[in-house]
Tab-separated table of C-alpha atoms in Angstrom:
chain	number	residue	atom	x	y	z
A	1	MET	CA	-14.390	-24.021	-40.564
A	2	ASP	CA	-14.405	-23.757	-36.772
A	3	VAL	CA	-12.088	-20.574	-36.664
A	4	LEU	CA	-12.895	-20.197	-32.893
A	5	LYS	CA	-10.611	-23.334	-32.129
A	6	ARG	CA	-7.313	-21.583	-33.056
A	7	ARG	CA	-4.810	-21.434	-30.363
A	8	ILE	CA	-2.225	-18.572	-29.331
A	9	GLY	CA	1.188	-19.567	-27.534
A	10	LEU	CA	3.978	-17.567	-26.112
A	11	GLU	CA	7.678	-17.585	-25.389
A	12	GLN	CA	9.474	-14.955	-23.550
A	13	GLU	CA	13.241	-14.396	-23.079
A	14	PHE	CA	14.722	-13.057	-19.806
A	15	PHE	CA	18.123	-12.096	-18.645
A	16	LEU	CA	19.181	-13.845	-15.586
A	17	VAL	CA	20.884	-11.588	-12.950
A	18	ASN	CA	22.158	-11.845	-9.348
A	19	GLU	CA	20.591	-9.680	-6.451
A	20	THR	CA	22.777	-6.696	-7.097
A	21	GLY	CA	21.574	-6.545	-10.795
A	22	GLU	CA	24.684	-8.050	-12.391
A	23	ILE	CA	24.412	-10.536	-15.153
A	24	SER	CA	24.583	-14.250	-14.279
A	25	ASN	CA	25.766	-17.170	-16.362
A	26	ARG	CA	23.960	-19.705	-13.963
A	27	ALA	CA	21.168	-20.619	-16.484
A	28	ASP	CA	21.761	-24.358	-16.632
A	29	GLU	CA	21.605	-24.534	-12.822
A	30	PHE	CA	18.641	-22.212	-12.732
A	31	LEU	CA	16.849	-24.438	-15.071
A	32	GLN	CA	17.525	-27.733	-13.784
A	33	ALA	CA	15.940	-26.380	-10.526
A	34	CYS	CA	13.028	-25.094	-12.418
A	35	HIS	CA	12.547	-28.582	-13.972
A	36	LEU	CA	12.447	-30.103	-10.609
A	37	VAL	CA	9.986	-27.912	-9.263
A	38	ALA	CA	7.750	-27.944	-12.220
A	39	GLU	CA	7.559	-31.769	-12.043
A	40	ALA	CA	6.729	-31.596	-8.450
A	41	GLN	CA	3.900	-29.182	-9.082
A	42	GLY	CA	2.625	-31.213	-12.281
A	43	VAL	CA	3.774	-28.515	-14.783
A	44	ASN	CA	5.659	-29.575	-17.832
A	45	PRO	CA	9.460	-28.745	-17.349
A	46	GLN	CA	9.754	-28.152	-21.190
A	47	TYR	CA	8.385	-24.733	-20.518
A	48	PHE	CA	11.567	-23.689	-18.961
A	49	VAL	CA	14.351	-23.612	-21.962
A	50	PRO	CA	18.029	-22.525	-22.243
A	51	GLU	CA	18.936	-19.975	-24.735
A	52	PHE	CA	22.053	-19.800	-26.773
A	53	VAL	CA	23.873	-17.666	-24.261
A	54	LYS	CA	24.143	-18.622	-20.712
A	55	ASN	CA	23.039	-15.382	-19.250
A	56	MET	CA	19.551	-15.836	-20.678
A	57	VAL	CA	16.710	-18.224	-20.132
A	58	GLU	CA	13.111	-18.651	-22.028
A	59	ILE	CA	9.871	-19.318	-20.422
A	60	ASN	CA	7.044	-20.607	-22.600
A	61	THR	CA	3.494	-21.827	-22.312
A	62	ALA	CA	1.262	-24.364	-23.430
A	63	PRO	CA	-1.073	-23.038	-26.469
A	64	ALA	CA	-4.198	-21.787	-25.195
A	65	TYR	CA	-7.773	-21.070	-26.714
A	66	SER	CA	-7.975	-17.686	-25.317
A	67	ALA	CA	-6.047	-14.743	-24.246
A	68	THR	CA	-7.029	-15.102	-20.802
A	69	ASP	CA	-6.025	-18.870	-20.454
A	70	LEU	CA	-2.837	-17.936	-22.155
A	71	ALA	CA	-2.214	-15.156	-19.692
A	72	LYS	CA	-3.027	-17.628	-16.826
A	73	GLU	CA	-0.476	-20.160	-18.198
A	74	TYR	CA	2.100	-17.418	-18.756
A	75	LEU	CA	1.926	-15.897	-15.197
A	76	ARG	CA	1.791	-19.483	-13.452
A	77	ASN	CA	5.331	-20.352	-15.227
A	78	LEU	CA	6.650	-16.802	-14.605
A	79	LYS	CA	5.683	-17.158	-10.859
A	80	LEU	CA	7.396	-20.503	-10.755
A	81	ALA	CA	10.682	-19.216	-12.380
A	82	ILE	CA	10.677	-16.093	-10.055
A	83	ALA	CA	10.384	-18.326	-6.835
A	84	VAL	CA	13.102	-20.648	-7.957
A	85	ALA	CA	15.308	-17.550	-8.791
A	86	GLN	CA	14.707	-16.187	-5.298
A	87	GLU	CA	15.715	-19.430	-3.757
A	88	MET	CA	19.077	-19.188	-5.698
A	89	SER	CA	19.686	-15.648	-4.917
A	90	LEU	CA	18.872	-14.820	-8.674
A	91	ARG	CA	16.427	-12.704	-10.547
A	92	LEU	CA	14.590	-12.344	-13.944
A	93	TYR	CA	15.224	-8.957	-15.665
A	94	PRO	CA	12.424	-8.699	-18.208
A	95	LEU	CA	13.390	-5.918	-20.508
A	96	SER	CA	14.778	-6.295	-23.986
A	97	SER	CA	18.381	-5.307	-23.478
A	98	TYR	CA	20.581	-5.286	-20.473
A	99	PRO	CA	21.505	-1.553	-19.931
A	100	LEU	CA	25.133	-2.059	-19.268
A	101	HIS	CA	28.122	-3.665	-21.370
A	102	ILE	CA	28.112	-7.517	-21.162
A	103	MET	CA	30.178	-10.238	-22.942
A	104	PRO	CA	27.747	-13.017	-23.399
A	105	VAL	CA	29.020	-16.634	-23.171
A	106	MET	CA	27.801	-18.645	-26.067
A	107	ARG	CA	26.829	-22.366	-25.568
A	108	ASP	CA	29.140	-25.027	-27.443
A	109	GLN	CA	26.511	-26.255	-29.742
A	110	LEU	CA	26.809	-26.756	-33.574
A	111	ASN	CA	23.604	-24.932	-34.674
A	112	TYR	CA	24.893	-21.792	-32.575
A	113	HIS	CA	28.338	-22.027	-34.222
A	114	ILE	CA	26.752	-22.188	-37.834
A	115	GLN	CA	24.871	-19.186	-37.189
A	116	ALA	CA	27.962	-17.224	-35.659
A	117	ARG	CA	30.089	-18.174	-38.466
A	118	THR	CA	27.784	-17.240	-41.147
A	119	VAL	CA	26.709	-13.703	-39.863
A	120	GLY	CA	29.758	-13.096	-38.076
A	121	TYR	CA	30.724	-13.580	-34.237
A	122	ASP	CA	30.709	-9.826	-33.444
A	123	LYS	CA	27.348	-9.383	-35.208
A	124	PHE	CA	25.958	-12.561	-33.621
A	125	LEU	CA	26.821	-11.517	-30.032
A	126	HIS	CA	24.116	-8.853	-30.384
A	127	ALA	CA	21.530	-11.599	-30.217
A	128	GLY	CA	22.995	-12.392	-26.780
A	129	LYS	CA	22.364	-8.773	-25.625
A	130	CYS	CA	18.754	-8.711	-26.586
A	131	THR	CA	15.593	-10.375	-25.443
A	132	GLY	CA	12.419	-10.894	-27.454
A	133	THR	CA	8.899	-12.186	-27.074
A	134	HIS	CA	7.757	-14.709	-29.663
A	135	ILE	CA	3.896	-14.961	-29.892
A	136	HIS	CA	2.467	-17.794	-32.126
A	137	LEU	CA	-0.957	-17.634	-33.786
A	138	GLU	CA	-2.232	-21.077	-35.028
A	139	VAL	CA	-3.346	-21.820	-38.494
A	140	PRO	CA	-5.666	-24.667	-39.803
A	141	PRO	CA	-4.042	-28.033	-38.441
A	142	GLY	CA	-1.901	-29.320	-41.145
A	143	ALA	CA	-1.912	-26.225	-43.473
A	144	ILE	CA	1.822	-25.916	-42.775
A	145	ASP	CA	4.237	-28.505	-44.071
A	146	PRO	CA	7.583	-28.255	-42.956
A	147	ARG	CA	9.000	-29.768	-46.380
A	148	VAL	CA	7.071	-27.921	-48.863
A	149	VAL	CA	5.607	-24.824	-46.632
A	150	VAL	CA	1.891	-25.420	-47.427
A	151	SER	CA	0.501	-28.659	-47.382
A	152	TYR	CA	-0.825	-30.081	-50.487
A	153	ASN	CA	-3.644	-31.662	-48.581
A	154	SER	CA	-4.940	-28.407	-47.388
A	155	ASN	CA	-8.144	-26.846	-48.838
A	156	ALA	CA	-8.714	-23.334	-50.224
A	157	ALA	CA	-10.171	-22.080	-47.117
A	158	GLU	CA	-7.259	-23.329	-44.916
A	159	ARG	CA	-4.886	-21.797	-47.365
A	160	GLU	CA	-6.887	-18.427	-47.472
A	161	GLU	CA	-6.709	-18.178	-43.670
A	162	LEU	CA	-2.978	-19.059	-43.512
A	163	LEU	CA	-2.263	-16.275	-45.978
A	164	ASN	CA	-4.563	-13.699	-44.199
A	165	ILE	CA	-3.092	-14.326	-40.898
A	166	TYR	CA	0.475	-14.049	-42.224
A	167	ASN	CA	-0.283	-11.008	-44.008
A	168	LEU	CA	-2.140	-9.518	-40.821
A	169	ALA	CA	0.812	-10.219	-38.880
A	170	THR	CA	3.139	-8.670	-41.316
A	171	ALA	CA	0.935	-5.511	-41.292
A	172	LEU	CA	1.210	-5.232	-37.399
A	173	ASP	CA	5.136	-5.281	-37.175
A	174	SER	CA	5.829	-1.436	-36.492
A	175	ALA	CA	2.635	-1.289	-34.193
A	176	LEU	CA	4.065	-4.065	-32.083
A	177	ILE	CA	7.538	-2.459	-32.138
A	178	CYS	CA	6.051	0.795	-30.903
A	179	LEU	CA	3.818	-0.672	-28.265
A	180	THR	CA	6.601	-2.898	-26.617
A	181	ARG	CA	9.651	-0.642	-26.672
A	182	SER	CA	11.119	-1.291	-23.380
A	183	CYS	CA	14.787	-0.737	-22.405
A	184	PRO	CA	16.304	2.265	-23.977
A	185	PHE	CA	19.811	1.497	-23.016
A	186	TYR	CA	22.239	-0.558	-24.820
A	187	GLU	CA	25.736	-1.153	-23.536
A	188	GLY	CA	25.548	1.935	-21.334
A	189	ARG	CA	23.873	4.383	-23.900
A	190	ALA	CA	20.518	5.466	-25.041
A	191	ILE	CA	20.666	6.774	-28.804
A	192	GLY	CA	16.754	7.326	-29.180
A	193	LEU	CA	16.275	4.017	-31.052
A	194	ALA	CA	14.301	0.755	-30.640
A	195	MET	CA	17.325	-1.192	-29.618
A	196	HIS	CA	16.240	-4.690	-29.791
A	197	THR	CA	14.790	-3.901	-33.444
A	198	ILE	CA	18.072	-2.067	-34.245
A	199	ARG	CA	20.515	-4.541	-32.972
A	200	TYR	CA	18.784	-7.710	-33.873
A	201	ARG	CA	17.285	-7.108	-37.128
A	202	GLY	CA	19.392	-4.417	-38.439
A	203	SER	CA	19.050	-2.455	-41.862
A	204	GLU	CA	21.382	-1.520	-44.603
A	205	THR	CA	18.858	1.006	-45.727
A	206	PHE	CA	18.959	2.826	-42.451
A	207	ASP	CA	22.539	1.908	-41.381
A	208	TRP	CA	21.360	-0.033	-38.385
A	209	GLU	CA	24.020	-2.278	-37.430
A	210	GLY	CA	22.748	-5.598	-36.058
A	211	VAL	CA	22.626	-9.270	-36.518
A	212	TYR	CA	20.970	-9.509	-39.773
A	213	THR	CA	22.157	-6.072	-41.455
A	214	HIS	CA	23.417	-7.852	-44.508
A	215	LEU	CA	21.079	-10.841	-44.507
A	216	GLN	CA	17.661	-9.129	-44.535
A	217	PRO	CA	15.954	-12.086	-46.384
A	218	VAL	CA	16.835	-14.272	-43.294
A	219	GLY	CA	16.307	-11.748	-40.495
A	220	GLY	CA	14.440	-8.830	-41.920
A	221	LEU	CA	10.726	-8.431	-42.324
A	222	MET	CA	9.620	-10.311	-45.616
A	223	PRO	CA	6.917	-8.878	-48.046
A	224	TYR	CA	3.294	-9.678	-48.027
A	225	ALA	CA	2.185	-12.760	-49.844
A	226	ASP	CA	-0.277	-12.072	-52.480
A	227	SER	CA	-0.865	-15.738	-53.083
A	228	VAL	CA	-0.153	-19.221	-51.427
A	229	GLU	CA	2.273	-19.824	-54.242
A	230	SER	CA	4.353	-16.451	-53.607
A	231	LEU	CA	4.352	-17.576	-49.989
A	232	VAL	CA	5.896	-20.622	-50.871
A	233	GLU	CA	8.348	-19.120	-53.115
A	234	GLN	CA	9.342	-16.586	-50.588
A	235	GLN	CA	10.100	-19.344	-48.052
A	236	PHE	CA	12.469	-21.290	-50.374
A	237	ALA	CA	14.299	-18.137	-51.772
A	238	ARG	CA	14.941	-17.325	-48.060
A	239	TYR	CA	16.310	-20.942	-47.620
A	240	TYR	CA	18.704	-20.563	-50.687
A	241	ALA	CA	19.884	-17.102	-49.296
A	242	TRP	CA	20.803	-18.783	-46.246
A	243	PHE	CA	22.878	-21.383	-47.908
A	244	GLN	CA	24.524	-18.592	-50.072
A	245	ALA	CA	25.520	-16.734	-46.992
A	246	MET	CA	27.050	-20.087	-45.560
A	247	ASP	CA	29.045	-20.630	-48.652
A	248	LYS	CA	30.282	-17.055	-48.697
A	249	ALA	CA	31.324	-17.532	-44.995
A	250	GLY	CA	33.028	-21.012	-45.889
A	251	VAL	CA	30.384	-23.040	-43.847
A	252	GLU	CA	29.565	-26.374	-45.448
A	253	ARG	CA	25.985	-26.711	-46.249
A	254	HIS	CA	25.844	-30.429	-44.571
A	255	LEU	CA	26.574	-28.974	-41.136
A	256	PHE	CA	23.239	-27.021	-41.109
A	257	LYS	CA	21.144	-30.112	-41.714
A	258	GLU	CA	23.274	-32.218	-39.310
A	259	ALA	CA	22.609	-29.550	-36.815
A	260	GLY	CA	18.845	-29.940	-37.118
A	261	GLY	CA	18.267	-27.098	-39.719
A	262	SER	CA	15.526	-27.092	-42.284
A	263	LEU	CA	13.644	-24.992	-44.726
A	264	LEU	CA	11.564	-23.381	-42.091
A	265	LYS	CA	14.514	-23.231	-39.455
A	266	SER	CA	16.591	-20.954	-41.866
A	267	ALA	CA	14.153	-18.038	-40.957
A	268	TRP	CA	15.035	-15.554	-38.180
A	269	ASN	CA	12.453	-13.068	-39.589
A	270	PRO	CA	10.083	-10.940	-37.433
A	271	ILE	CA	7.220	-12.878	-38.901
A	272	ARG	CA	7.950	-16.522	-39.887
A	273	LEU	CA	6.008	-19.772	-40.543
A	274	ASN	CA	6.675	-22.417	-37.761
A	275	LYS	CA	6.680	-26.132	-38.333
A	276	LEU	CA	4.384	-26.218	-35.085
A	277	GLY	CA	1.646	-25.059	-37.410
A	278	THR	CA	1.639	-21.356	-36.414
A	279	VAL	CA	2.509	-17.809	-37.717
A	280	GLU	CA	5.303	-16.792	-35.219
A	281	ILE	CA	5.526	-12.952	-34.608
A	282	ARG	CA	8.981	-12.175	-33.236
A	283	CYS	CA	9.145	-8.386	-33.293
A	284	VAL	CA	7.880	-7.907	-29.770
A	285	ASP	CA	10.277	-6.679	-27.038
A	286	SER	CA	10.519	-8.664	-24.048
A	287	ASN	CA	8.779	-6.477	-21.313
A	288	PHE	CA	6.565	-6.473	-18.143
A	289	PRO	CA	3.625	-8.828	-18.191
A	290	SER	CA	1.089	-5.966	-18.404
A	291	VAL	CA	2.642	-5.097	-21.703
A	292	ILE	CA	2.955	-8.776	-23.159
A	293	ILE	CA	-0.612	-9.717	-21.979
A	294	SER	CA	-1.883	-6.403	-23.728
A	295	VAL	CA	0.010	-7.780	-26.975
A	296	ILE	CA	-1.498	-11.183	-26.521
A	297	THR	CA	-5.110	-9.563	-26.174
A	298	LEU	CA	-4.388	-7.437	-29.220
A	299	LEU	CA	-3.338	-10.352	-31.551
A	300	GLU	CA	-5.996	-12.610	-30.276
A	301	LYS	CA	-8.740	-9.999	-31.064
A	302	ALA	CA	-7.134	-8.989	-34.415
A	303	ALA	CA	-6.638	-12.548	-35.692
A	304	ARG	CA	-10.067	-13.549	-34.378
A	305	ARG	CA	-11.681	-10.788	-36.328
A	306	VAL	CA	-10.013	-11.574	-39.558
A	307	ARG	CA	-11.173	-15.264	-39.037
A	308	THR	CA	-14.621	-14.645	-38.143
A	309	GLU	CA	-15.399	-11.968	-40.484
A	310	GLN	CA	-13.447	-13.855	-43.231
A	311	LEU	CA	-11.451	-10.753	-44.026
A	312	LYS	CA	-8.881	-10.693	-46.727
A	313	VAL	CA	-5.845	-8.614	-45.622
A	314	ILE	CA	-4.729	-6.397	-48.834
A	315	PRO	CA	-1.757	-4.112	-48.831
A	316	ASN	CA	-2.597	-0.693	-50.568
A	317	LYS	CA	-0.207	2.105	-51.675
A	318	GLU	CA	-2.839	4.583	-50.794
A	319	VAL	CA	-3.380	3.330	-47.256
A	320	TYR	CA	-1.291	4.263	-44.113
A	321	THR	CA	-3.384	2.842	-41.647
A	322	PHE	CA	-5.942	-0.202	-40.935
A	323	GLN	CA	-8.913	0.534	-43.114
A	324	LEU	CA	-12.018	-1.898	-43.260
A	325	SER	CA	-14.226	-1.966	-46.348
A	326	GLY	CA	-16.601	-4.699	-46.601
A	327	ASN	CA	-14.654	-8.064	-46.234
A	328	SER	CA	-11.373	-6.283	-47.076
A	329	LEU	CA	-8.872	-5.096	-44.538
A	330	TRP	CA	-6.606	-2.703	-46.485
A	331	VAL	CA	-3.261	-2.305	-44.863
A	332	PRO	CA	-0.045	-0.031	-45.708
A	333	ASP	CA	1.792	-1.636	-48.676
A	334	PHE	CA	5.186	-3.076	-47.922
A	335	GLU	CA	7.356	-0.482	-49.339
A	336	TYR	CA	5.914	1.898	-46.701
A	337	LEU	CA	5.670	-0.528	-44.111
A	338	ASN	CA	9.146	-1.629	-44.083
A	339	GLY	CA	10.372	1.937	-44.985
A	340	GLN	CA	9.109	5.107	-43.662
A	341	LEU	CA	6.736	3.482	-40.991
A	342	LEU	CA	9.385	1.249	-39.652
A	343	TYR	CA	12.033	4.044	-39.583
A	344	ALA	CA	9.528	6.329	-37.885
A	345	ALA	CA	8.334	3.402	-35.436
A	346	ALA	CA	11.920	2.651	-34.306
A	347	THR	CA	12.968	6.345	-33.852
A	348	GLU	CA	10.255	8.552	-32.923
A	349	GLY	CA	7.641	5.859	-31.981
A	350	VAL	CA	4.100	7.238	-31.424
A	351	LYS	CA	5.360	10.796	-31.250
A	352	HIS	CA	5.359	10.713	-35.092
A	353	PRO	CA	1.844	11.396	-36.557
A	354	LYS	CA	1.829	8.744	-39.065
A	355	VAL	CA	2.995	6.299	-36.557
A	356	LYS	CA	0.270	7.328	-34.002
A	357	ALA	CA	-2.497	7.209	-36.560
A	358	TYR	CA	-1.448	3.825	-37.651
A	359	VAL	CA	-1.165	2.386	-34.035
A	360	ASP	CA	-4.536	4.032	-33.314
A	361	SER	CA	-6.008	2.149	-36.269
A	362	VAL	CA	-4.763	-1.125	-35.010
A	363	LEU	CA	-6.091	-0.703	-31.693
A	364	GLU	CA	-9.665	0.299	-32.925
A	365	PHE	CA	-9.458	-2.875	-35.151
A	366	ALA	CA	-8.772	-5.171	-32.249
A	367	ILE	CA	-11.131	-3.080	-29.895
A	368	THR	CA	-14.194	-3.644	-32.014
A	369	GLU	CA	-13.824	-7.484	-31.327
A	370	GLY	CA	-14.854	-6.936	-27.973
A	371	GLY	CA	-14.799	-9.278	-24.881
A	372	GLU	CA	-12.178	-9.409	-21.984
A	373	GLY	CA	-8.989	-7.083	-22.191
A	374	ALA	CA	-10.931	-4.745	-24.703
A	375	LYS	CA	-11.199	-2.119	-21.768
A	376	TYR	CA	-7.546	-1.984	-21.561
A	377	LEU	CA	-6.903	-1.541	-25.286
A	378	THR	CA	-9.492	1.240	-25.250
A	379	LYS	CA	-7.687	2.741	-22.336
A	380	LEU	CA	-4.281	2.622	-24.388
A	381	ARG	CA	-5.948	4.088	-27.394
A	382	ALA	CA	-7.668	7.064	-25.525
A	383	GLU	CA	-4.399	7.713	-24.006
A	384	LEU	CA	-2.360	7.562	-27.233
A	385	GLN	CA	-1.550	11.118	-27.525
A	386	GLN	CA	0.273	11.024	-24.107
A	387	TYR	CA	1.110	7.197	-24.447
A	388	GLN	CA	4.578	6.398	-23.432
A	389	SER	CA	6.186	2.983	-23.909
A	390	ILE	CA	8.136	1.583	-20.908
A	391	GLU	CA	11.249	2.929	-22.583
A	392	ALA	CA	9.967	6.397	-22.517
A	393	GLU	CA	9.054	6.068	-18.784
A	394	ILE	CA	12.477	5.028	-18.074
A	395	LEU	CA	14.216	7.626	-19.794
A	396	GLN	CA	12.513	10.202	-17.648
A	397	LYS	CA	13.684	8.716	-14.624
A	398	PHE	CA	17.624	8.196	-15.777
A	399	THR	CA	20.372	10.025	-17.336
A	400	PRO	CA	19.912	12.091	-20.342
A	401	ALA	CA	20.219	10.163	-23.670
A	402	THR	CA	23.366	11.990	-24.454
A	403	ALA	CA	25.364	10.658	-21.384
A	404	GLU	CA	27.018	7.496	-20.443
A	405	LEU	CA	24.789	5.430	-18.045
A	406	SER	CA	26.877	4.769	-15.043
A	407	ARG	CA	27.334	1.393	-13.445
A	408	ASP	CA	25.500	2.004	-10.334
A	409	GLN	CA	22.548	3.731	-12.370
A	410	GLY	CA	22.379	0.682	-14.640
A	411	LEU	CA	22.334	-1.811	-11.806
A	412	ARG	CA	19.563	0.215	-10.010
A	413	LEU	CA	17.559	0.157	-13.418
A	414	VAL	CA	18.064	-3.667	-13.381
A	415	ARG	CA	16.785	-4.021	-9.833
A	416	GLU	CA	13.962	-1.714	-10.335
A	417	CYS	CA	12.820	-3.668	-13.327
A	418	CYS	CA	12.834	-6.883	-11.334
A	419	ASP	CA	11.113	-5.514	-8.572
A	420	LYS	CA	8.270	-4.235	-11.051
A	421	LEU	CA	8.074	-7.757	-12.603
A	422	GLU	CA	7.702	-9.432	-9.631
A	423	ALA	CA	4.799	-6.912	-8.322
A	424	GLN	CA	2.982	-7.505	-11.592
A	425	VAL	CA	3.215	-11.170	-11.478
A	426	SER	CA	1.766	-11.087	-7.902
A	427	SER	CA	-1.103	-8.618	-8.722
A	428	LEU	CA	-2.202	-10.103	-11.928
A	429	ASP	CA	-2.021	-13.697	-11.162
A	430	GLY	CA	-5.296	-15.206	-10.621
A	431	GLU	CA	-8.454	-16.464	-12.270
A	432	HIS	CA	-9.071	-13.463	-14.271
A	433	PRO	CA	-5.736	-11.722	-15.336
A	434	LEU	CA	-7.143	-9.706	-18.203
A	435	THR	CA	-9.906	-8.204	-15.785
A	436	ALA	CA	-6.967	-7.491	-13.328
A	437	LEU	CA	-5.345	-5.731	-16.299
A	438	ASP	CA	-8.315	-3.783	-17.179
A	439	ASN	CA	-8.595	-2.521	-13.526
A	440	SER	CA	-5.054	-1.870	-12.987
A	441	GLN	CA	-2.735	1.329	-13.110
A	442	LEU	CA	0.179	-0.596	-14.268
């Protein structure tokens, strides 16, 4: 089992804005220009992708065997997109929510209409006001079968790796929320919550109104899988939950399949299995490259350590942090992870002592793997007591959370974030982006 040959991939969503910072619906025109430039430069045009609303685009990378190579691909594609945008008097705004009120224009495609009708159009529009970053951790080739979840042809070692990477990703959920919190403003207000998490995932338990508030099996964090059988059962249970929701909304089931829907495509969970043969991590805010590359590094190192040391990821009711014992990695149990810890991560963040201890243990676990980028993770861990997310930095500069963000303030925030994105791409782009990040003060 050559676990060193597992790849990592990335997708990041961006808002498209004009030079004043106002939202732009020119995504189709922009993407067409990106495709032409990409083809001229020998870059795959499929890395520049439309989203379900016309004010948003997605920039992808080819899967890479290391965080360094992935970062280079990411920065190259981002640099191309920024250059195209500038030629069109457009800019890419990188944070997870647009700070002012917007009314997204949804694309007229069957799959989007099915989702909107099933969850409710008003709720579904929250997804057009939030952007996320999706990171893919490759599992053994052929282990995931889109028809039956786990391939009958996979062997015991491949199934074990799939299970442990899935459970590792699940255990990292609240840490990734904390480390990537970006824009504190949503429709002009800051209410002290991780807005992308609240408005996309939602929660009946915590009264968070979001896209999947009342459809947690489809859009919330799913429990750990204690066996391959339970992982398979979980995926089918979610599939049936989606059909039941469609039935309740009066949407005919055959439409879902006609629109390309399938067993694995009925999942919008923070952690899900992807037919590409990956565990897809979807709980990361869209953010600046310095943050995204840090997260790529963290995930690559954590996953590599689980694979190379053949660790078994085991939830434990008595554990509130990552704790290594022999070949067992003990992690917080699901009730705590998706309850107290999630709530604290989405409200106080690392200011909460239990969240701080948990994030600290995650960073320590990844740092031990060593290699490029470890220095930056060590710096994050050392500064955890004072660590502030991008969100916290913005709040210090802009209006108090109790006040309404003015239009001028909101547009200024957007322009400043576009400036910072462009500056970081310029400074980190090169042969050794992780080394540049290690030496940066970004």
